[in-house]
mmCIF file of C-alpha atoms in Angstrom:
data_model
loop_
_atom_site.group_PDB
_atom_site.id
_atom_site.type_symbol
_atom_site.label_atom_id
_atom_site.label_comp_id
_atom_site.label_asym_id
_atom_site.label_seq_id
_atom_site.Cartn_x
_atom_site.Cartn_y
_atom_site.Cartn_z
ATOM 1 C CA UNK A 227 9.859 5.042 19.791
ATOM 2 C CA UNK A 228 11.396 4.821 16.577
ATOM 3 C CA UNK A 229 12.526 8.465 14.359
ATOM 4 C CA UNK A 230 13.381 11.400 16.248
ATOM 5 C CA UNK A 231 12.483 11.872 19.953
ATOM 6 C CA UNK A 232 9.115 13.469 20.010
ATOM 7 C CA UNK A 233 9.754 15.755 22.559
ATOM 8 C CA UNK A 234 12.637 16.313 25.092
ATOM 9 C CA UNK A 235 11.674 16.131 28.696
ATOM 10 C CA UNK A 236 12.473 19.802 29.000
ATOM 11 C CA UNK A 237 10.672 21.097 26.199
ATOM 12 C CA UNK A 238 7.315 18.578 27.051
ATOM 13 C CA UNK A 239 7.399 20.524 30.657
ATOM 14 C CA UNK A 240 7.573 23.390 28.743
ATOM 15 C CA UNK A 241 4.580 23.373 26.079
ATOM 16 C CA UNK A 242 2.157 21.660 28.522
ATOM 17 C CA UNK A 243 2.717 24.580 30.867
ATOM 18 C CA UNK A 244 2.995 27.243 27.879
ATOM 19 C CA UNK A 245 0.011 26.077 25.854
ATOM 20 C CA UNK A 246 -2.445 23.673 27.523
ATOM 21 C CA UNK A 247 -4.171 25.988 29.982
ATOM 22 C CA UNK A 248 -7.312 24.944 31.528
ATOM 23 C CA UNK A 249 -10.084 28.477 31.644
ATOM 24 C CA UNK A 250 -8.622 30.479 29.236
ATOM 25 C CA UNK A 251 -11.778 30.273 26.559
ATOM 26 C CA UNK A 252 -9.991 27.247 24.425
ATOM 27 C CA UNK A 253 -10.731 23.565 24.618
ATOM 28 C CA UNK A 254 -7.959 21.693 25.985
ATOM 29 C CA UNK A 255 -8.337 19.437 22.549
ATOM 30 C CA UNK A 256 -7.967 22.541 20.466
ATOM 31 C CA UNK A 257 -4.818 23.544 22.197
ATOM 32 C CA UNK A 258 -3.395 20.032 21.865
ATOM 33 C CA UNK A 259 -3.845 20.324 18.046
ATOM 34 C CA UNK A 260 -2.457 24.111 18.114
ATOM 35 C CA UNK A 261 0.867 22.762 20.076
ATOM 36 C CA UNK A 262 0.905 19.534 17.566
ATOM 37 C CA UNK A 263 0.376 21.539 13.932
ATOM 38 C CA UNK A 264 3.098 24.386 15.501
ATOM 39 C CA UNK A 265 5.676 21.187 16.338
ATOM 40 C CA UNK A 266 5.126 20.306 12.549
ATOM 41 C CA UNK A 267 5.780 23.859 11.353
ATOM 42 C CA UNK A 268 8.902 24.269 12.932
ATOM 43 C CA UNK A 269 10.829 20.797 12.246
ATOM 44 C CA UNK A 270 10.530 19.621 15.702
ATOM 45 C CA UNK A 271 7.863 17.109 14.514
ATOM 46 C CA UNK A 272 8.741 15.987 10.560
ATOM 47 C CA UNK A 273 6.893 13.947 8.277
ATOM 48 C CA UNK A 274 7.412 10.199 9.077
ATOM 49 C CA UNK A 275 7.612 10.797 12.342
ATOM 50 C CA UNK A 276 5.675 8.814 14.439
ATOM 51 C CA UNK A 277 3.880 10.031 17.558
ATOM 52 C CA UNK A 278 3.497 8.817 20.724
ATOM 53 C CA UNK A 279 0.636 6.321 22.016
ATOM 54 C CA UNK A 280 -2.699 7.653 23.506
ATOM 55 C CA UNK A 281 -2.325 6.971 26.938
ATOM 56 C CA UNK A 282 1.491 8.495 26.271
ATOM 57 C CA UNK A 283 0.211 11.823 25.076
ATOM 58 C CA UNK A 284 -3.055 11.720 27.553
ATOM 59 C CA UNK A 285 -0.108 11.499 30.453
ATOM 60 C CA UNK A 286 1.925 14.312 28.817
ATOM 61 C CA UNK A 287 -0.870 16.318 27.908
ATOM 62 C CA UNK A 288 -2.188 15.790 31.932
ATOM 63 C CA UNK A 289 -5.815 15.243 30.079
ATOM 64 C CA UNK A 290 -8.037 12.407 29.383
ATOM 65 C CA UNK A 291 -7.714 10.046 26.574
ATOM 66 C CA UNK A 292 -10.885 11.372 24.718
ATOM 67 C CA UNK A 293 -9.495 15.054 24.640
ATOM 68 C CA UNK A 294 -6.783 13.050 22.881
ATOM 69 C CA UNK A 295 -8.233 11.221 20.784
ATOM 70 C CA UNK A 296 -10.422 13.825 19.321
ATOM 71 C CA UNK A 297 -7.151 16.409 18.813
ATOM 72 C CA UNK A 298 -5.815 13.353 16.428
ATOM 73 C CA UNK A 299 -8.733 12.993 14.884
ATOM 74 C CA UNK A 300 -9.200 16.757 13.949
ATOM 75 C CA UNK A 301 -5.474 16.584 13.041
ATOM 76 C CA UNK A 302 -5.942 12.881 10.400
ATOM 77 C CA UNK A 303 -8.940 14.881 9.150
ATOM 78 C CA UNK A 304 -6.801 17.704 7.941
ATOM 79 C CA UNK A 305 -4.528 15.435 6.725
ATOM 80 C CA UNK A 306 -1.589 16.269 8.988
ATOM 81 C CA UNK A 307 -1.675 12.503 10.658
ATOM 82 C CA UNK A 308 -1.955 9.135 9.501
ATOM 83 C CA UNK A 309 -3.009 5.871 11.357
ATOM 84 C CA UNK A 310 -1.389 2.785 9.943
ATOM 85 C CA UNK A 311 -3.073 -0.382 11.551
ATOM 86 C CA UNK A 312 -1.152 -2.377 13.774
ATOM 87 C CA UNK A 313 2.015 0.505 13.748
ATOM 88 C CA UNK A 314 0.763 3.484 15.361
ATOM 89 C CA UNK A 315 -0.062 7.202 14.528
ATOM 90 C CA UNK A 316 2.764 9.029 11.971
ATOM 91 C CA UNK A 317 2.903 13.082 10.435
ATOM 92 C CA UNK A 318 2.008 12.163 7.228
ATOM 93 C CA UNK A 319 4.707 11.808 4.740
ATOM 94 C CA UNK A 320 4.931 13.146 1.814
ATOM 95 C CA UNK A 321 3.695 11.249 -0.943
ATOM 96 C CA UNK A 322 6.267 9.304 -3.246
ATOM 97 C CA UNK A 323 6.562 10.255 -6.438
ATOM 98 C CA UNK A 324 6.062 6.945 -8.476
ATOM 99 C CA UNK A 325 6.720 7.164 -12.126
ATOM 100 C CA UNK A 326 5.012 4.459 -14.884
ATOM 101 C CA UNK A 327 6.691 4.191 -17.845
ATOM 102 C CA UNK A 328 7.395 1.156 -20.840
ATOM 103 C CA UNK A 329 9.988 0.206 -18.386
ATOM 104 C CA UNK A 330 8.637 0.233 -14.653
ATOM 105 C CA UNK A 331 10.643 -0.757 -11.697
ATOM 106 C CA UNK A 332 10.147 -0.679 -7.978
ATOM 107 C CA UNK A 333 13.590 -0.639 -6.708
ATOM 108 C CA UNK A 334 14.949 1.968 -9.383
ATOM 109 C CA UNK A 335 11.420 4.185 -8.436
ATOM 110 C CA UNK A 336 12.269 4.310 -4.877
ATOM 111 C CA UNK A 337 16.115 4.472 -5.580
ATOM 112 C CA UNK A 338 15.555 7.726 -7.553
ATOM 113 C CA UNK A 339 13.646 9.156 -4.536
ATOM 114 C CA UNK A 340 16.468 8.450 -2.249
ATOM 115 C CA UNK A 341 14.657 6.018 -0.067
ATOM 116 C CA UNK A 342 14.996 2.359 0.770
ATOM 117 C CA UNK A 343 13.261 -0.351 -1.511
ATOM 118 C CA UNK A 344 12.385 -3.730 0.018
ATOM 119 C CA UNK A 345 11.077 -6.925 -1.349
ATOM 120 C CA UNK A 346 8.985 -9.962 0.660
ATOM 121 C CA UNK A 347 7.730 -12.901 -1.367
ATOM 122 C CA UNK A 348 4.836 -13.723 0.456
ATOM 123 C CA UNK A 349 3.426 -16.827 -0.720
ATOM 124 C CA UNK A 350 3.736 -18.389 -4.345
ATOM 125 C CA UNK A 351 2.045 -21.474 -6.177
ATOM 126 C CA UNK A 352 0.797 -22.836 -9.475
ATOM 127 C CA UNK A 353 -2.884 -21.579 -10.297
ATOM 128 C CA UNK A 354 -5.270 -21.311 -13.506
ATOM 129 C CA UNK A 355 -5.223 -17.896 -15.260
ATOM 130 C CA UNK A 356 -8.979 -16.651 -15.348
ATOM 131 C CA UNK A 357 -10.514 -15.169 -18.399
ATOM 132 C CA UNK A 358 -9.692 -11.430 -17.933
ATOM 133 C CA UNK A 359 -5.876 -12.842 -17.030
ATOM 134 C CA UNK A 360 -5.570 -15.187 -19.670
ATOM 135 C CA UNK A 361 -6.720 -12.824 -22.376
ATOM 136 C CA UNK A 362 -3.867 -10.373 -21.071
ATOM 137 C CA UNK A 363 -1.371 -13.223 -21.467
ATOM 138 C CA UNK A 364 -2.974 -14.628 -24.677
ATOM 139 C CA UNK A 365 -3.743 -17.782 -23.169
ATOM 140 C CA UNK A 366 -6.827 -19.817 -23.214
ATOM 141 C CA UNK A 367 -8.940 -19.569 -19.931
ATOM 142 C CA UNK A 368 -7.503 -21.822 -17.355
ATOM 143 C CA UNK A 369 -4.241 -22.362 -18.422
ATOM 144 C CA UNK A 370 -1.249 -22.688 -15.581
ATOM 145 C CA UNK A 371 0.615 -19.899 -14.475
ATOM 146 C CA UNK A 372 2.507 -19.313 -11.488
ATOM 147 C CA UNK A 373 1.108 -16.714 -9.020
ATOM 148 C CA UNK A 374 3.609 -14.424 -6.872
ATOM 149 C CA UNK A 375 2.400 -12.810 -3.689
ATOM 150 C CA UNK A 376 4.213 -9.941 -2.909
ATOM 151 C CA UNK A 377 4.770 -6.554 -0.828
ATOM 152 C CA UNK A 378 6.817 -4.055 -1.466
ATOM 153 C CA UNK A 379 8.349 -1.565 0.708
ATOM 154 C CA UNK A 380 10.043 2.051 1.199
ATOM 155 C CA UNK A 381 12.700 2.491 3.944
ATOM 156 C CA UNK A 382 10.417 0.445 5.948
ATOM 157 C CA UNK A 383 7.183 1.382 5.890
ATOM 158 C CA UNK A 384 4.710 -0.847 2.817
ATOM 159 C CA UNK A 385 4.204 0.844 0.183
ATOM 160 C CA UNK A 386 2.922 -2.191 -2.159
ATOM 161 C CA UNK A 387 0.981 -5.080 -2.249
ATOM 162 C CA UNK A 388 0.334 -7.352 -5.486
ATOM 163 C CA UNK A 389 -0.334 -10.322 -7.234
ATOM 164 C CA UNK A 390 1.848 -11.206 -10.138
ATOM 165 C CA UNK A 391 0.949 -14.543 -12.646
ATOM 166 C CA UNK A 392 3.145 -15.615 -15.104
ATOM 167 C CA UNK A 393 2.640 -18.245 -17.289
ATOM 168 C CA UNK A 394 3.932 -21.751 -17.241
ATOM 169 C CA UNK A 395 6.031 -23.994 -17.831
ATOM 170 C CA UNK A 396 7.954 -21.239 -19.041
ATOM 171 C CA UNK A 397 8.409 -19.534 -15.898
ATOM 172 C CA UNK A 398 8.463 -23.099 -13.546
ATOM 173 C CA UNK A 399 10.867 -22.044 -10.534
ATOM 174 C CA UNK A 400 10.512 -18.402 -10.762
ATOM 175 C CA UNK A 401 9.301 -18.030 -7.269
ATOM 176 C CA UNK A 402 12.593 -19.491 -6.396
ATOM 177 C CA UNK A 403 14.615 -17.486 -7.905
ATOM 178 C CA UNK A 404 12.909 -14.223 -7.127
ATOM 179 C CA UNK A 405 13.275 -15.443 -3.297
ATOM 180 C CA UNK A 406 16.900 -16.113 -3.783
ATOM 181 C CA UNK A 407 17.974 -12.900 -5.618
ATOM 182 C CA UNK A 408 15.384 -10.500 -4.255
ATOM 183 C CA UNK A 409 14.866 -8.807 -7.468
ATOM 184 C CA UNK A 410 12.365 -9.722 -10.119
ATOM 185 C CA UNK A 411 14.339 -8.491 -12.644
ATOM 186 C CA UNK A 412 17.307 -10.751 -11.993
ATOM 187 C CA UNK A 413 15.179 -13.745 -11.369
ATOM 188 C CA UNK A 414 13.807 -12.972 -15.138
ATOM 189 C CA UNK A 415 17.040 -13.211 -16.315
ATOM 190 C CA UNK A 416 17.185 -16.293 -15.450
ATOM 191 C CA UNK A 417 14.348 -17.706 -17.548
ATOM 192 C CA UNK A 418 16.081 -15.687 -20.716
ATOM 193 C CA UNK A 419 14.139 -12.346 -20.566
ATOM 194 C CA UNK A 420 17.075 -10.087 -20.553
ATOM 195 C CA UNK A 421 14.621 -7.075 -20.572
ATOM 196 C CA UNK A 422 10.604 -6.359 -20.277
ATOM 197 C CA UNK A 423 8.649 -3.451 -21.264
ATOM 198 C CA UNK A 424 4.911 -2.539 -20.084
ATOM 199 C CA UNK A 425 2.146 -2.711 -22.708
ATOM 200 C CA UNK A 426 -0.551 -1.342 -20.563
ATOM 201 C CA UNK A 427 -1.781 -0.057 -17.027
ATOM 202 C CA UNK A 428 -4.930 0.432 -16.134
ATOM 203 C CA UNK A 429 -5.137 2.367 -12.862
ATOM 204 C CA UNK A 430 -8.323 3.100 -10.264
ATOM 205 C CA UNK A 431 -8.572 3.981 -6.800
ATOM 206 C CA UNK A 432 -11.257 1.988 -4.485
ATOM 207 C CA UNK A 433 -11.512 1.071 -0.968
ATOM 208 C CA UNK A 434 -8.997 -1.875 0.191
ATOM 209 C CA UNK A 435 -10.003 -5.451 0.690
ATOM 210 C CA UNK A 436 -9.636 -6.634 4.377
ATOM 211 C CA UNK A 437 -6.666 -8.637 3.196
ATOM 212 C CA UNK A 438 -4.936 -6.091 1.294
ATOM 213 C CA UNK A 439 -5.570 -2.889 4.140
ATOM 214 C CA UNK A 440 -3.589 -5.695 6.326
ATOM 215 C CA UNK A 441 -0.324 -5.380 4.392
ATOM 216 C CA UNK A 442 -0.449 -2.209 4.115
ATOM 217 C CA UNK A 443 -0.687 -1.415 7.345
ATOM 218 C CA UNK A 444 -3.475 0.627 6.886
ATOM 219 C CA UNK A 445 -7.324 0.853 7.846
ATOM 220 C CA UNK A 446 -9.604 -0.348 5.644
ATOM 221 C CA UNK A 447 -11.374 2.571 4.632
ATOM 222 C CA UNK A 448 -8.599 4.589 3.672
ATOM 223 C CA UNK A 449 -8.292 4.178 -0.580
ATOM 224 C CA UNK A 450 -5.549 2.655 -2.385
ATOM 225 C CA UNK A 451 -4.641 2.986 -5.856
ATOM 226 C CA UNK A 452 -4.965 -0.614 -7.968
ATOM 227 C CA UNK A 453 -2.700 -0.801 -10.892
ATOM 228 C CA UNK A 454 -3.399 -3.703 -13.158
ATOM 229 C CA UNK A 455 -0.615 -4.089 -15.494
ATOM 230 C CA UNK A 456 1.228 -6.631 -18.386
ATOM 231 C CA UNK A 457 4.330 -6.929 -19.408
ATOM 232 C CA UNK A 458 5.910 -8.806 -22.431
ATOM 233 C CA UNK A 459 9.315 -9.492 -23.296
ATOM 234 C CA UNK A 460 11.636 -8.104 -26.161
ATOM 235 C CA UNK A 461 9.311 -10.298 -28.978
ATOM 236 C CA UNK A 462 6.107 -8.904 -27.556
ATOM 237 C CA UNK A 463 5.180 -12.181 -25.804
ATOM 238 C CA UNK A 464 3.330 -11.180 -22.399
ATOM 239 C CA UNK A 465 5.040 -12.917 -19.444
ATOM 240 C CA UNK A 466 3.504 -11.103 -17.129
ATOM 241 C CA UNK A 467 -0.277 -9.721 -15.341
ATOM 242 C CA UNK A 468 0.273 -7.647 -12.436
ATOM 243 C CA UNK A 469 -2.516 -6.549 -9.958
ATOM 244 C CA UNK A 470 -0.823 -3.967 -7.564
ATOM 245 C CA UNK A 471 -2.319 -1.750 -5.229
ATOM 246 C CA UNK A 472 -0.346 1.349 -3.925
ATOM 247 C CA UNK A 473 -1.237 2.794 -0.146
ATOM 248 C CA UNK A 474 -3.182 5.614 -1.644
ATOM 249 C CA UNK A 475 -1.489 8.800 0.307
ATOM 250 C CA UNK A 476 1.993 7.195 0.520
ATOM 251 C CA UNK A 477 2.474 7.296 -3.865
ATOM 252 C CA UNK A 478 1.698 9.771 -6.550
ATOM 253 C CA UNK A 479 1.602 7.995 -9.929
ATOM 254 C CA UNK A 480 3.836 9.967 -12.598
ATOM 255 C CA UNK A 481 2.972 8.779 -15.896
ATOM 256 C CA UNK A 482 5.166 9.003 -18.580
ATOM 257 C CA UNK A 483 4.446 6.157 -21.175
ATOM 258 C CA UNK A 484 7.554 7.094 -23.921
ATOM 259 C CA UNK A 485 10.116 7.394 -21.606
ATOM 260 C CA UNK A 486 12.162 4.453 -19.428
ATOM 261 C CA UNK A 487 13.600 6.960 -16.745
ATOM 262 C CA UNK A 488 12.044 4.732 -14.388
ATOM 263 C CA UNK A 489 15.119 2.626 -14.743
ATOM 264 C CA UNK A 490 15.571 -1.276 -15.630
ATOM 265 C CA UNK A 491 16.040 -3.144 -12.485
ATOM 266 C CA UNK A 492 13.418 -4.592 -9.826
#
């Protein structure tokens, strides 16, 4: 089990004796969710944490699996637990403050938090621009760009999924360059944009593709939060359309459209 043990030997023997009492006028799932939300309150269960597997906690608990399951469902319904598809059951984190600005990076975002940033290219390869794209890049419909797949995480856990087109030729071996420096900003370099500011970002919340809730790690009919954005370089030129979406209770977006705090580096 990965973070913190979730409960010492000792101290399990101790709150299933303590708290889950069969005959005393409380459901045995109501209990479970009364020992759970007091573990939270006093530090011995902290957000990120993740929890241990059904058939673990049925064991500890000494009760079925349904008594289980319906304790962390009354507990994700508060909003105390999330379930992230194929990773397990977590105390919800708190969400990440995200902040969108003329200069918007990942890495700096998440650096500024004090957590982890990670990059994975996931796929990459020359495509035509479709109408709404190509009008953001002030190209005529169809034109080539290259298309980035890519997720983005914090200390671990995804935080980001998007597409990213950029226009060729200009921009012929980006992919390659992104893989091999890991940064998006220092792969632009490389193709002589020494900076990039955001002209717009349009921003909506809506229920996850099947594709997209698989990244993420999430179900599919928890919401994320779609950011469509483009960025142009120091002449104004767009080089870039961005469609992002954001696991919707792992980010809170902090606009601030005058300011650059959010750092210069991907």
């Amino acid at each position: 089990m990965h973070c913190h043990q979730f409960f010492s030997e000792k101290r399990l023997a101790m709150d299933v004796t303590k708290n889950i009492a069969r005959g005393r006028g409380v459901t045995l799932w109501r209990q479970i969710v009364d020992t759970l939300r007091a573990d939270m309150e006093s530090g011995a269960l902290r957000s990120g944490d993740q929890l241990p597997t059904e058939p673990e906690l049925a064991e500890r608990f000494r009760v079925n699996r349904h008594t289980v399951r319906r304790a962390m469902a009354v507990l994700a319904d508060r909003g105390l637990l999330t379930v992230e598809q194929g990773r397990g059951t977590f105390v919800r984190s708190s969400a990440i403050p995200y902040m969108l600005g003329r200069r918007t990076r990942f890495s700096a975002n998440l650096h500024a938090q004090g957590r982890g940033p990670g990059h994975q290219l996931i796929a990459a390869q020359a495509a035509t621009a479709s109408a709404h794209v190509a009008a953001d890049l002030g190209l005529r419909e169809g034109a080539p760009v290259i298309r980035i797949e890519t997720l983005g995480v914090a200390d671990g856990t995804p935080l980001t999924y998007g597409i990213l087109e950029f226009p060729l030729p200009r921009f012929t071996g980006l992919d390659e360059a992104y893989r091999r420096l890991g940064s998006l900003t220092d792969a632009l370099m490389e193709f002589g944009v020494a900076d990039y500011t955001r002209r717009v970002t349009r921003l909506i919340a809506r229920m996850p593709t099947a594709v997209e809730a698989n990244h993420l790690g999430q179900s599919i009919d928890r919401p994320v939060l779609q950011s469509e954005a483009v960025n142009v370089d120091a002449e104004g030129t767009p080089i870039q359309h961005s469609l992002t979406v954001f696991a919707g209770d792992r980010v809170q977006m902090i606009v601030q459209p005058d300011d650059d705090a959010a750092g210069h580096r991907k």
